[in-house]
């Protein structure tokens, strides 16, 4: 799992960024948990700066058929579900409009394929990107 997780392009950028700042990336243990759909694995990575401060920098997750990663567990799980892409702090990120456009394209593709699970996950991510909660109604 660790070798597969390290192949995420954004993981390499993260590692390089931490090293360039004089810090180092340290990994925690791989942990396993039982979910209703089977076994899930996850691993946290921590950035240790030169001044000794340590912060959560990356989380990798996996189920039997999928992998995901992100800057925290929620982002990693969202990536595993296909609702987002992992990003690295300090790297220029797409504007909210571009992020929404990408999510809308993914939602549209899932809709056309009648993949309701992916559509629902991406739609939830789209709502979150605009700060719209699940109970918000249009007036």
PDB file of N, CA and C in Angstrom, residues 28-85:
ATOM      1  N   UNK A  28       3.233   7.683   9.541  1.00  0.00           N
ATOM      2  CA  UNK A  28       2.728   6.913  10.666  1.00  0.00           C
ATOM      3  C   UNK A  28       2.485   5.486  10.217  1.00  0.00           C
ATOM      4  N   UNK A  29       2.021   4.647  11.113  1.00  0.00           N
ATOM      5  CA  UNK A  29       1.761   3.252  10.740  1.00  0.00           C
ATOM      6  C   UNK A  29       0.530   3.130   9.842  1.00  0.00           C
ATOM      7  N   UNK A  30       0.509   2.084   9.043  1.00  0.00           N
ATOM      8  CA  UNK A  30      -0.690   1.765   8.265  1.00  0.00           C
ATOM      9  C   UNK A  30      -1.680   1.147   9.249  1.00  0.00           C
ATOM     10  N   UNK A  31      -2.882   1.673   9.244  1.00  0.00           N
ATOM     11  CA  UNK A  31      -3.921   1.160  10.145  1.00  0.00           C
ATOM     12  C   UNK A  31      -5.050   0.566   9.300  1.00  0.00           C
ATOM     13  N   UNK A  32      -5.709  -0.423   9.873  1.00  0.00           N
ATOM     14  CA  UNK A  32      -6.794  -1.112   9.178  1.00  0.00           C
ATOM     15  C   UNK A  32      -8.059  -1.021  10.012  1.00  0.00           C
ATOM     16  N   UNK A  33      -9.195  -0.960   9.316  1.00  0.00           N
ATOM     17  CA  UNK A  33     -10.476  -0.884  10.005  1.00  0.00           C
ATOM     18  C   UNK A  33     -11.499  -1.662   9.183  1.00  0.00           C
ATOM     19  N   UNK A  34     -12.459  -2.246   9.864  1.00  0.00           N
ATOM     20  CA  UNK A  34     -13.550  -2.935   9.171  1.00  0.00           C
ATOM     21  C   UNK A  34     -14.679  -1.938   8.918  1.00  0.00           C
ATOM     22  N   UNK A  35     -15.181  -1.921   7.717  1.00  0.00           N
ATOM     23  CA  UNK A  35     -16.322  -1.091   7.348  1.00  0.00           C
ATOM     24  C   UNK A  35     -17.436  -2.021   6.886  1.00  0.00           C
ATOM     25  N   UNK A  36     -18.649  -1.513   6.707  1.00  0.00           N
ATOM     26  CA  UNK A  36     -19.731  -2.385   6.216  1.00  0.00           C
ATOM     27  C   UNK A  36     -19.411  -3.024   4.866  1.00  0.00           C
ATOM     28  N   UNK A  37     -18.552  -2.376   4.058  1.00  0.00           N
ATOM     29  CA  UNK A  37     -18.234  -2.932   2.743  1.00  0.00           C
ATOM     30  C   UNK A  37     -16.924  -3.711   2.711  1.00  0.00           C
ATOM     31  N   UNK A  38     -16.246  -3.853   3.845  1.00  0.00           N
ATOM     32  CA  UNK A  38     -14.992  -4.617   3.881  1.00  0.00           C
ATOM     33  C   UNK A  38     -13.899  -3.880   4.637  1.00  0.00           C
ATOM     34  N   UNK A  39     -12.668  -4.238   4.343  1.00  0.00           N
ATOM     35  CA  UNK A  39     -11.514  -3.664   5.034  1.00  0.00           C
ATOM     36  C   UNK A  39     -11.113  -2.343   4.385  1.00  0.00           C
ATOM     37  N   UNK A  40     -10.779  -1.364   5.220  1.00  0.00           N
ATOM     38  CA  UNK A  40     -10.231  -0.093   4.753  1.00  0.00           C
ATOM     39  C   UNK A  40      -8.894   0.104   5.461  1.00  0.00           C
ATOM     40  N   UNK A  41      -7.937   0.671   4.750  1.00  0.00           N
ATOM     41  CA  UNK A  41      -6.623   0.965   5.324  1.00  0.00           C
ATOM     42  C   UNK A  41      -6.363   2.450   5.192  1.00  0.00           C
ATOM     43  N   UNK A  42      -5.612   2.999   6.144  1.00  0.00           N
ATOM     44  CA  UNK A  42      -5.244   4.407   6.055  1.00  0.00           C
ATOM     45  C   UNK A  42      -3.899   4.630   6.723  1.00  0.00           C
ATOM     46  N   UNK A  43      -3.232   5.695   6.293  1.00  0.00           N
ATOM     47  CA  UNK A  43      -1.929   6.043   6.838  1.00  0.00           C
ATOM     48  C   UNK A  43      -1.785   7.557   6.820  1.00  0.00           C
ATOM     49  N   UNK A  44      -1.343   8.108   7.938  1.00  0.00           N
ATOM     50  CA  UNK A  44      -1.117   9.546   8.041  1.00  0.00           C
ATOM     51  C   UNK A  44       0.370   9.840   7.852  1.00  0.00           C
ATOM     52  N   UNK A  45       0.651  10.975   7.233  1.00  0.00           N
ATOM     53  CA  UNK A  45       2.019  11.463   7.060  1.00  0.00           C
ATOM     54  C   UNK A  45       2.110  12.816   7.754  1.00  0.00           C
ATOM     55  N   UNK A  46       3.221  13.057   8.405  1.00  0.00           N
ATOM     56  CA  UNK A  46       3.402  14.274   9.184  1.00  0.00           C
ATOM     57  C   UNK A  46       4.609  15.047   8.671  1.00  0.00           C
ATOM     58  N   UNK A  47       4.471  16.379   8.636  1.00  0.00           N
ATOM     59  CA  UNK A  47       5.582  17.246   8.263  1.00  0.00           C
ATOM     60  C   UNK A  47       6.256  17.704   9.550  1.00  0.00           C
ATOM     61  N   UNK A  48       7.528  17.378   9.667  1.00  0.00           N
ATOM     62  CA  UNK A  48       8.302  17.835  10.823  1.00  0.00           C
ATOM     63  C   UNK A  48       9.222  18.942  10.327  1.00  0.00           C
ATOM     64  N   UNK A  49       8.965  20.144  10.835  1.00  0.00           N
ATOM     65  CA  UNK A  49       9.748  21.310  10.415  1.00  0.00           C
ATOM     66  C   UNK A  49      11.052  21.377  11.195  1.00  0.00           C
ATOM     67  N   UNK A  50      11.935  22.232  10.712  1.00  0.00           N
ATOM     68  CA  UNK A  50      13.228  22.409  11.365  1.00  0.00           C
ATOM     69  C   UNK A  50      13.129  22.888  12.799  1.00  0.00           C
ATOM     70  N   UNK A  51      12.068  23.631  13.133  1.00  0.00           N
ATOM     71  CA  UNK A  51      11.903  24.137  14.502  1.00  0.00           C
ATOM     72  C   UNK A  51      11.268  23.101  15.428  1.00  0.00           C
ATOM     73  N   UNK A  52      11.025  21.893  14.919  1.00  0.00           N
ATOM     74  CA  UNK A  52      10.469  20.820  15.735  1.00  0.00           C
ATOM     75  C   UNK A  52       8.959  20.715  15.672  1.00  0.00           C
ATOM     76  N   UNK A  53       8.281  21.701  15.101  1.00  0.00           N
ATOM     77  CA  UNK A  53       6.823  21.644  14.994  1.00  0.00           C
ATOM     78  C   UNK A  53       6.420  20.530  14.026  1.00  0.00           C
ATOM     79  N   UNK A  54       5.341  19.850  14.355  1.00  0.00           N
ATOM     80  CA  UNK A  54       4.855  18.747  13.530  1.00  0.00           C
ATOM     81  C   UNK A  54       3.392  18.995  13.185  1.00  0.00           C
ATOM     82  N   UNK A  55       3.040  18.804  11.919  1.00  0.00           N
ATOM     83  CA  UNK A  55       1.656  18.968  11.483  1.00  0.00           C
ATOM     84  C   UNK A  55       1.261  17.802  10.585  1.00  0.00           C
ATOM     85  N   UNK A  56      -0.030  17.513  10.571  1.00  0.00           N
ATOM     86  CA  UNK A  56      -0.557  16.512   9.644  1.00  0.00           C
ATOM     87  C   UNK A  56      -0.424  17.079   8.234  1.00  0.00           C
ATOM     88  N   UNK A  57       0.219  16.337   7.350  1.00  0.00           N
ATOM     89  CA  UNK A  57       0.463  16.828   5.996  1.00  0.00           C
ATOM     90  C   UNK A  57      -0.279  16.046   4.926  1.00  0.00           C
ATOM     91  N   UNK A  58      -0.616  14.784   5.188  1.00  0.00           N
ATOM     92  CA  UNK A  58      -1.151  13.933   4.136  1.00  0.00           C
ATOM     93  C   UNK A  58      -1.818  12.720   4.767  1.00  0.00           C
ATOM     94  N   UNK A  59      -2.887  12.234   4.163  1.00  0.00           N
ATOM     95  CA  UNK A  59      -3.532  10.992   4.581  1.00  0.00           C
ATOM     96  C   UNK A  59      -3.811  10.177   3.328  1.00  0.00           C
ATOM     97  N   UNK A  60      -3.440   8.911   3.370  1.00  0.00           N
ATOM     98  CA  UNK A  60      -3.733   7.984   2.281  1.00  0.00           C
ATOM     99  C   UNK A  60      -4.752   6.966   2.785  1.00  0.00           C
ATOM    100  N   UNK A  61      -5.701   6.603   1.938  1.00  0.00           N
ATOM    101  CA  UNK A  61      -6.719   5.606   2.307  1.00  0.00           C
ATOM    102  C   UNK A  61      -6.861   4.601   1.164  1.00  0.00           C
ATOM    103  N   UNK A  62      -7.358   3.420   1.505  1.00  0.00           N
ATOM    104  CA  UNK A  62      -7.587   2.400   0.479  1.00  0.00           C
ATOM    105  C   UNK A  62      -8.683   1.450   0.942  1.00  0.00           C
ATOM    106  N   UNK A  63      -9.441   0.974  -0.026  1.00  0.00           N
ATOM    107  CA  UNK A  63     -10.356  -0.136   0.185  1.00  0.00           C
ATOM    108  C   UNK A  63      -9.871  -1.242  -0.738  1.00  0.00           C
ATOM    109  N   UNK A  64     -10.627  -2.291  -0.873  1.00  0.00           N
ATOM    110  CA  UNK A  64     -10.145  -3.404  -1.685  1.00  0.00           C
ATOM    111  C   UNK A  64      -9.870  -3.022  -3.142  1.00  0.00           C
ATOM    112  N   UNK A  65     -10.600  -2.065  -3.689  1.00  0.00           N
ATOM    113  CA  UNK A  65     -10.454  -1.757  -5.109  1.00  0.00           C
ATOM    114  C   UNK A  65     -10.040  -0.310  -5.398  1.00  0.00           C
ATOM    115  N   UNK A  66     -10.028   0.550  -4.395  1.00  0.00           N
ATOM    116  CA  UNK A  66      -9.779   1.974  -4.653  1.00  0.00           C
ATOM    117  C   UNK A  66      -8.759   2.539  -3.689  1.00  0.00           C
ATOM    118  N   UNK A  67      -8.133   3.637  -4.126  1.00  0.00           N
ATOM    119  CA  UNK A  67      -7.207   4.382  -3.280  1.00  0.00           C
ATOM    120  C   UNK A  67      -7.582   5.852  -3.318  1.00  0.00           C
ATOM    121  N   UNK A  68      -7.218   6.570  -2.268  1.00  0.00           N
ATOM    122  CA  UNK A  68      -7.447   7.998  -2.228  1.00  0.00           C
ATOM    123  C   UNK A  68      -6.409   8.658  -1.343  1.00  0.00           C
ATOM    124  N   UNK A  69      -6.278   9.962  -1.493  1.00  0.00           N
ATOM    125  CA  UNK A  69      -5.316  10.720  -0.691  1.00  0.00           C
ATOM    126  C   UNK A  69      -5.778  12.156  -0.589  1.00  0.00           C
ATOM    127  N   UNK A  70      -5.310  12.836   0.452  1.00  0.00           N
ATOM    128  CA  UNK A  70      -5.639  14.243   0.637  1.00  0.00           C
ATOM    129  C   UNK A  70      -4.895  14.806   1.834  1.00  0.00           C
ATOM    130  N   UNK A  71      -5.138  16.084   2.112  1.00  0.00           N
ATOM    131  CA  UNK A  71      -4.434  16.759   3.196  1.00  0.00           C
ATOM    132  C   UNK A  71      -5.007  16.424   4.570  1.00  0.00           C
ATOM    133  N   UNK A  72      -6.179  15.797   4.597  1.00  0.00           N
ATOM    134  CA  UNK A  72      -6.758  15.297   5.846  1.00  0.00           C
ATOM    135  C   UNK A  72      -7.638  14.092   5.483  1.00  0.00           C
ATOM    136  N   UNK A  73      -8.204  13.449   6.494  1.00  0.00           N
ATOM    137  CA  UNK A  73      -8.965  12.226   6.216  1.00  0.00           C
ATOM    138  C   UNK A  73     -10.182  12.499   5.333  1.00  0.00           C
ATOM    139  N   UNK A  74     -10.901  13.598   5.592  1.00  0.00           N
ATOM    140  CA  UNK A  74     -12.088  13.898   4.780  1.00  0.00           C
ATOM    141  C   UNK A  74     -11.731  14.069   3.306  1.00  0.00           C
ATOM    142  N   UNK A  75     -10.643  14.801   3.030  1.00  0.00           N
ATOM    143  CA  UNK A  75     -10.222  14.989   1.643  1.00  0.00           C
ATOM    144  C   UNK A  75      -9.781  13.668   1.013  1.00  0.00           C
ATOM    145  N   UNK A  76      -9.068  12.848   1.796  1.00  0.00           N
ATOM    146  CA  UNK A  76      -8.605  11.560   1.276  1.00  0.00           C
ATOM    147  C   UNK A  76      -9.791  10.656   0.937  1.00  0.00           C
ATOM    148  N   UNK A  77     -10.800  10.624   1.814  1.00  0.00           N
ATOM    149  CA  UNK A  77     -11.974   9.783   1.566  1.00  0.00           C
ATOM    150  C   UNK A  77     -12.762  10.303   0.364  1.00  0.00           C
ATOM    151  N   UNK A  78     -12.877  11.619   0.248  1.00  0.00           N
ATOM    152  CA  UNK A  78     -13.547  12.223  -0.906  1.00  0.00           C
ATOM    153  C   UNK A  78     -12.823  11.839  -2.193  1.00  0.00           C
ATOM    154  N   UNK A  79     -11.495  11.846  -2.159  1.00  0.00           N
ATOM    155  CA  UNK A  79     -10.721  11.446  -3.324  1.00  0.00           C
ATOM    156  C   UNK A  79     -10.939   9.965  -3.638  1.00  0.00           C
ATOM    157  N   UNK A  80     -10.979   9.128  -2.622  1.00  0.00           N
ATOM    158  CA  UNK A  80     -11.232   7.703  -2.815  1.00  0.00           C
ATOM    159  C   UNK A  80     -12.576   7.485  -3.501  1.00  0.00           C
ATOM    160  N   UNK A  81     -13.579   8.292  -3.140  1.00  0.00           N
ATOM    161  CA  UNK A  81     -14.914   8.173  -3.740  1.00  0.00           C
ATOM    162  C   UNK A  81     -14.987   8.784  -5.132  1.00  0.00           C
ATOM    163  N   UNK A  82     -13.915   9.460  -5.552  1.00  0.00           N
ATOM    164  CA  UNK A  82     -13.888  10.069  -6.878  1.00  0.00           C
ATOM    165  C   UNK A  82     -14.480  11.453  -6.924  1.00  0.00           C
ATOM    166  N   UNK A  83     -14.641  12.088  -5.764  1.00  0.00           N
ATOM    167  CA  UNK A  83     -15.279  13.400  -5.704  1.00  0.00           C
ATOM    168  C   UNK A  83     -14.300  14.557  -5.724  1.00  0.00           C
ATOM    169  N   UNK A  84     -13.007  14.295  -5.561  1.00  0.00           N
ATOM    170  CA  UNK A  84     -12.029  15.382  -5.531  1.00  0.00           C
ATOM    171  C   UNK A  84     -10.663  14.842  -5.918  1.00  0.00           C
ATOM    172  N   UNK A  85      -9.738  15.756  -6.100  1.00  0.00           N
ATOM    173  CA  UNK A  85      -8.344  15.399  -6.376  1.00  0.00           C
ATOM    174  C   UNK A  85      -7.484  15.911  -5.234  1.00  0.00           C
TER     175      UNK A  85
END
